[in-house]
Amino acid sequence: MWKFLIYFIPGIHLFNFFPITMKAMDSFALISKYYKPKSKSFLILLNHSQAVTEKAMKIALKHSELNPDLQFIEEAAMTHDIGIFMTNAPDLYCFGDHPYLAHGYLGCELLTTLGFPDHGLVCERHTGVGISKEEIVEKKLPLPVRDLIPESVEEQIIAFADKFYSKSAPILKEKSLADVRKAIAKFGKSNSKRFEEWCELFL
């Protein structure tokens, strides 16, 4: 007989039933471990992560034909930006030593050491629509020299949902599709092409 888990995130009314097939993550407790609860950085991260999680879950539930792992999406969307505390991002009240762009791979390293390597890959690959090895070398980005591009359907859904919410906006509001397209276009045609492929899949 299947065991089922009801997973609740404060502020998001998602009551989802799914088989427990993997090590469960308490994402709220994990965030609270590295961010002082009720601090400005904690609230910025939590609000953004909850918004991205809600949108990602709506996409996943809408597209059951893609067979997305709901438990994984809910956990990984909540922790995709967990590495920002290690970066120098004063606007987000984070005062670490690394450039902000490094938050993805830093989050990956952190979650991997905690036993969540697949969740870590979401951290590493969610920036923009992904960053290729060629871009990293050409632009001399402060990143590991490897492809950091979403691969699994779950990684793609979370990265797509993330594009619609900014952590630095004073009021958390979903961006319009036109605004997201405009922002992605600044990074070249290949990035716009990948985003449009996601639009075809997920909208």
Short mmCIF file of C-alpha atoms in Angstrom, two decimals:
data_model
loop_
_atom_site.label_atom_id
_atom_site.label_comp_id
_atom_site.label_asym_id
_atom_site.label_seq_id
_atom_site.Cartn_x
_atom_site.Cartn_y
_atom_site.Cartn_z
CA MET A 1 0.00 0.00 0.00
CA TRP A 2 1.29 3.47 -0.90
CA LYS A 3 2.10 5.92 1.86
CA PHE A 4 1.19 9.49 1.04
CA LEU A 5 2.56 12.81 2.20
CA ILE A 6 0.68 16.11 2.59
CA TYR A 7 3.30 18.79 2.06
CA PHE A 8 2.41 22.30 3.26
CA ILE A 9 4.42 25.45 2.70
CA PRO A 10 3.40 28.46 4.82
CA GLY A 11 1.74 31.04 2.57
CA ILE A 12 0.98 28.57 -0.22
CA HIS A 13 -2.13 26.49 0.03
CA LEU A 14 -0.93 23.44 -1.82
CA PHE A 15 -2.21 20.14 -0.54
CA ASN A 16 -0.65 17.61 -2.83
CA PHE A 17 -0.78 13.85 -2.54
CA PHE A 18 2.01 11.80 -4.02
CA PRO A 19 3.93 8.63 -3.22
CA ILE A 20 6.97 8.98 -0.99
CA THR A 21 9.64 7.57 -3.26
CA MET A 22 12.68 9.59 -2.20
CA LYS A 23 14.32 11.17 0.83
CA ALA A 24 12.02 13.97 1.91
CA MET A 25 13.39 17.47 2.40
CA ASP A 26 12.05 19.91 4.99
CA SER A 27 12.76 22.97 2.88
CA PHE A 28 11.41 25.48 5.41
CA ALA A 29 13.66 24.08 8.16
CA LEU A 30 16.60 24.07 5.76
CA ILE A 31 16.11 27.73 4.87
CA SER A 32 15.73 28.58 8.55
CA LYS A 33 19.07 26.89 9.25
CA TYR A 34 21.01 29.28 7.00
CA TYR A 35 18.85 32.43 7.26
CA LYS A 36 17.82 34.00 10.54
CA PRO A 37 14.01 33.62 10.69
CA LYS A 38 12.16 36.92 10.15
CA SER A 39 15.35 38.67 8.98
CA LYS A 40 15.10 40.68 5.78
CA SER A 41 17.14 38.17 3.79
CA PHE A 42 14.99 35.33 5.11
CA LEU A 43 11.74 37.05 4.12
CA ILE A 44 13.03 38.03 0.68
CA LEU A 45 14.16 34.49 -0.03
CA LEU A 46 11.05 32.86 1.42
CA ASN A 47 8.58 35.10 -0.42
CA HIS A 48 10.37 34.66 -3.73
CA SER A 49 10.74 30.91 -3.30
CA GLN A 50 7.09 30.47 -2.36
CA ALA A 51 5.95 32.42 -5.43
CA VAL A 52 8.19 30.38 -7.73
CA THR A 53 7.03 27.15 -6.07
CA GLU A 54 3.38 28.01 -6.52
CA LYS A 55 3.84 28.80 -10.22
CA ALA A 56 6.01 25.73 -10.80
CA MET A 57 3.44 23.47 -9.13
CA LYS A 58 0.61 24.95 -11.21
CA ILE A 59 2.60 24.23 -14.37
CA ALA A 60 3.41 20.69 -13.24
CA LEU A 61 -0.19 19.92 -12.31
CA LYS A 62 -1.39 21.33 -15.64
CA HIS A 63 1.02 19.15 -17.62
CA SER A 64 0.64 15.67 -16.17
CA GLU A 65 1.56 14.29 -19.60
CA LEU A 66 5.16 15.29 -18.81
CA ASN A 67 5.06 13.09 -15.71
CA PRO A 68 6.77 15.65 -13.45
CA ASP A 69 7.84 14.65 -9.94
CA LEU A 70 5.63 16.88 -7.78
CA GLN A 71 7.44 16.24 -4.52
CA PHE A 72 10.77 17.09 -6.06
CA ILE A 73 9.47 20.25 -7.73
CA GLU A 74 7.96 21.52 -4.50
CA GLU A 75 11.15 20.91 -2.53
CA ALA A 76 13.64 22.06 -5.18
CA ALA A 77 11.70 25.21 -6.08
CA MET A 78 11.75 26.23 -2.43
CA THR A 79 15.53 25.81 -2.20
CA HIS A 80 16.69 26.86 -5.68
CA ASP A 81 18.13 30.16 -4.34
CA ILE A 82 19.39 28.93 -0.99
CA GLY A 83 22.97 29.88 -1.88
CA ILE A 84 22.41 33.65 -1.98
CA PHE A 85 23.56 34.10 1.64
CA MET A 86 27.09 33.26 0.51
CA THR A 87 27.13 36.09 -2.03
CA ASN A 88 27.65 39.83 -1.85
CA ALA A 89 24.14 41.06 -2.62
CA PRO A 90 23.40 44.02 -0.30
CA ASP A 91 20.02 44.68 -1.94
CA LEU A 92 19.00 41.23 -0.70
CA TYR A 93 20.68 41.75 2.70
CA CYS A 94 23.25 39.09 1.88
CA PHE A 95 26.86 39.94 2.70
CA GLY A 96 28.92 36.96 1.64
CA ASP A 97 32.22 36.87 -0.22
CA HIS A 98 31.15 35.59 -3.64
CA PRO A 99 29.60 37.40 -6.63
CA TYR A 100 25.83 37.01 -6.84
CA LEU A 101 26.06 34.96 -10.05
CA ALA A 102 27.80 32.23 -8.02
CA HIS A 103 24.74 31.57 -5.84
CA GLY A 104 23.60 28.70 -8.05
CA TYR A 105 26.66 26.50 -7.89
CA LEU A 106 27.24 27.45 -4.24
CA GLY A 107 23.71 26.27 -3.45
CA CYS A 108 24.44 23.10 -5.39
CA GLU A 109 27.54 22.39 -3.32
CA LEU A 110 25.63 23.04 -0.09
CA LEU A 111 22.66 20.79 -0.90
CA THR A 112 24.93 18.07 -2.24
CA THR A 113 26.82 17.94 1.06
CA LEU A 114 23.45 17.62 2.83
CA GLY A 115 22.48 14.62 0.71
CA PHE A 116 20.34 16.35 -1.93
CA PRO A 117 22.48 16.37 -5.11
CA ASP A 118 19.51 16.45 -7.50
CA HIS A 119 18.04 19.44 -5.70
CA GLY A 120 21.50 20.97 -5.95
CA LEU A 121 21.46 20.69 -9.72
CA VAL A 122 18.32 22.83 -9.78
CA CYS A 123 20.26 25.51 -7.89
CA GLU A 124 23.16 25.27 -10.30
CA ARG A 125 21.13 25.30 -13.51
CA HIS A 126 18.26 27.73 -12.90
CA THR A 127 19.99 31.04 -13.64
CA GLY A 128 18.40 32.67 -16.67
CA VAL A 129 17.45 29.86 -19.01
CA GLY A 130 20.75 28.20 -18.22
CA ILE A 131 24.33 29.18 -18.99
CA SER A 132 26.44 27.25 -21.46
CA LYS A 133 30.09 26.34 -21.01
CA GLU A 134 30.87 28.48 -24.04
CA GLU A 135 29.20 31.54 -22.48
CA ILE A 136 31.12 31.03 -19.24
CA VAL A 137 34.46 30.92 -21.07
CA GLU A 138 33.67 33.72 -23.54
CA LYS A 139 32.35 36.12 -20.91
CA LYS A 140 34.81 35.00 -18.20
CA LEU A 141 31.97 34.42 -15.76
CA PRO A 142 32.80 33.48 -12.14
CA LEU A 143 31.33 30.01 -12.58
CA PRO A 144 32.56 26.44 -12.97
CA VAL A 145 33.46 25.80 -16.61
CA ARG A 146 30.69 23.38 -17.54
CA ASP A 147 27.19 23.54 -18.99
CA LEU A 148 24.80 24.89 -16.37
CA ILE A 149 21.60 24.32 -18.34
CA PRO A 150 18.37 22.75 -17.03
CA GLU A 151 18.00 19.18 -18.28
CA SER A 152 15.19 17.32 -16.55
CA VAL A 153 11.59 18.45 -16.95
CA GLU A 154 11.55 19.39 -13.27
CA GLU A 155 14.66 21.57 -13.65
CA GLN A 156 13.12 23.27 -16.68
CA ILE A 157 9.78 23.93 -14.97
CA ILE A 158 11.45 25.54 -11.96
CA ALA A 159 13.81 27.65 -14.07
CA PHE A 160 10.87 28.78 -16.21
CA ALA A 161 8.73 29.69 -13.19
CA ASP A 162 11.64 31.57 -11.64
CA LYS A 163 11.80 33.97 -14.56
CA PHE A 164 8.48 35.51 -13.55
CA TYR A 165 9.55 36.76 -10.10
CA SER A 166 12.30 39.10 -9.00
CA LYS A 167 13.79 38.97 -5.52
CA SER A 168 14.82 42.62 -5.68
CA ALA A 169 11.39 44.08 -6.51
CA PRO A 170 9.90 46.06 -3.58
CA ILE A 171 6.55 44.35 -4.13
CA LEU A 172 6.45 40.72 -5.21
CA LYS A 173 4.41 40.69 -8.41
CA GLU A 174 4.42 38.28 -11.31
CA LYS A 175 6.08 39.71 -14.41
CA SER A 176 4.21 39.72 -17.69
CA LEU A 177 5.29 37.28 -20.38
CA ALA A 178 6.29 40.25 -22.56
CA ASP A 179 8.58 41.60 -19.85
CA VAL A 180 10.21 38.20 -19.34
CA ARG A 181 10.77 37.80 -23.07
CA LYS A 182 12.36 41.25 -23.22
CA ALA A 183 14.71 40.42 -20.35
CA ILE A 184 15.74 37.07 -21.85
CA ALA A 185 16.34 38.64 -25.29
CA LYS A 186 19.19 40.71 -23.84
CA PHE A 187 21.22 37.51 -23.50
CA GLY A 188 21.04 36.47 -27.14
CA LYS A 189 18.99 34.48 -29.61
CA SER A 190 19.90 31.06 -28.25
CA ASN A 191 18.53 32.01 -24.85
CA SER A 192 15.36 33.41 -26.38
CA LYS A 193 14.95 30.21 -28.39
CA ARG A 194 15.20 28.06 -25.26
CA PHE A 195 12.68 30.25 -23.46
CA GLU A 196 10.23 30.02 -26.35
CA GLU A 197 10.57 26.24 -26.29
CA TRP A 198 9.61 26.35 -22.63
CA CYS A 199 6.63 28.56 -23.43
CA GLU A 200 5.45 25.95 -25.93
CA LEU A 201 5.80 23.21 -23.31
CA PHE A 202 4.48 24.91 -20.21
CA LEU A 203 1.96 27.61 -21.12
#
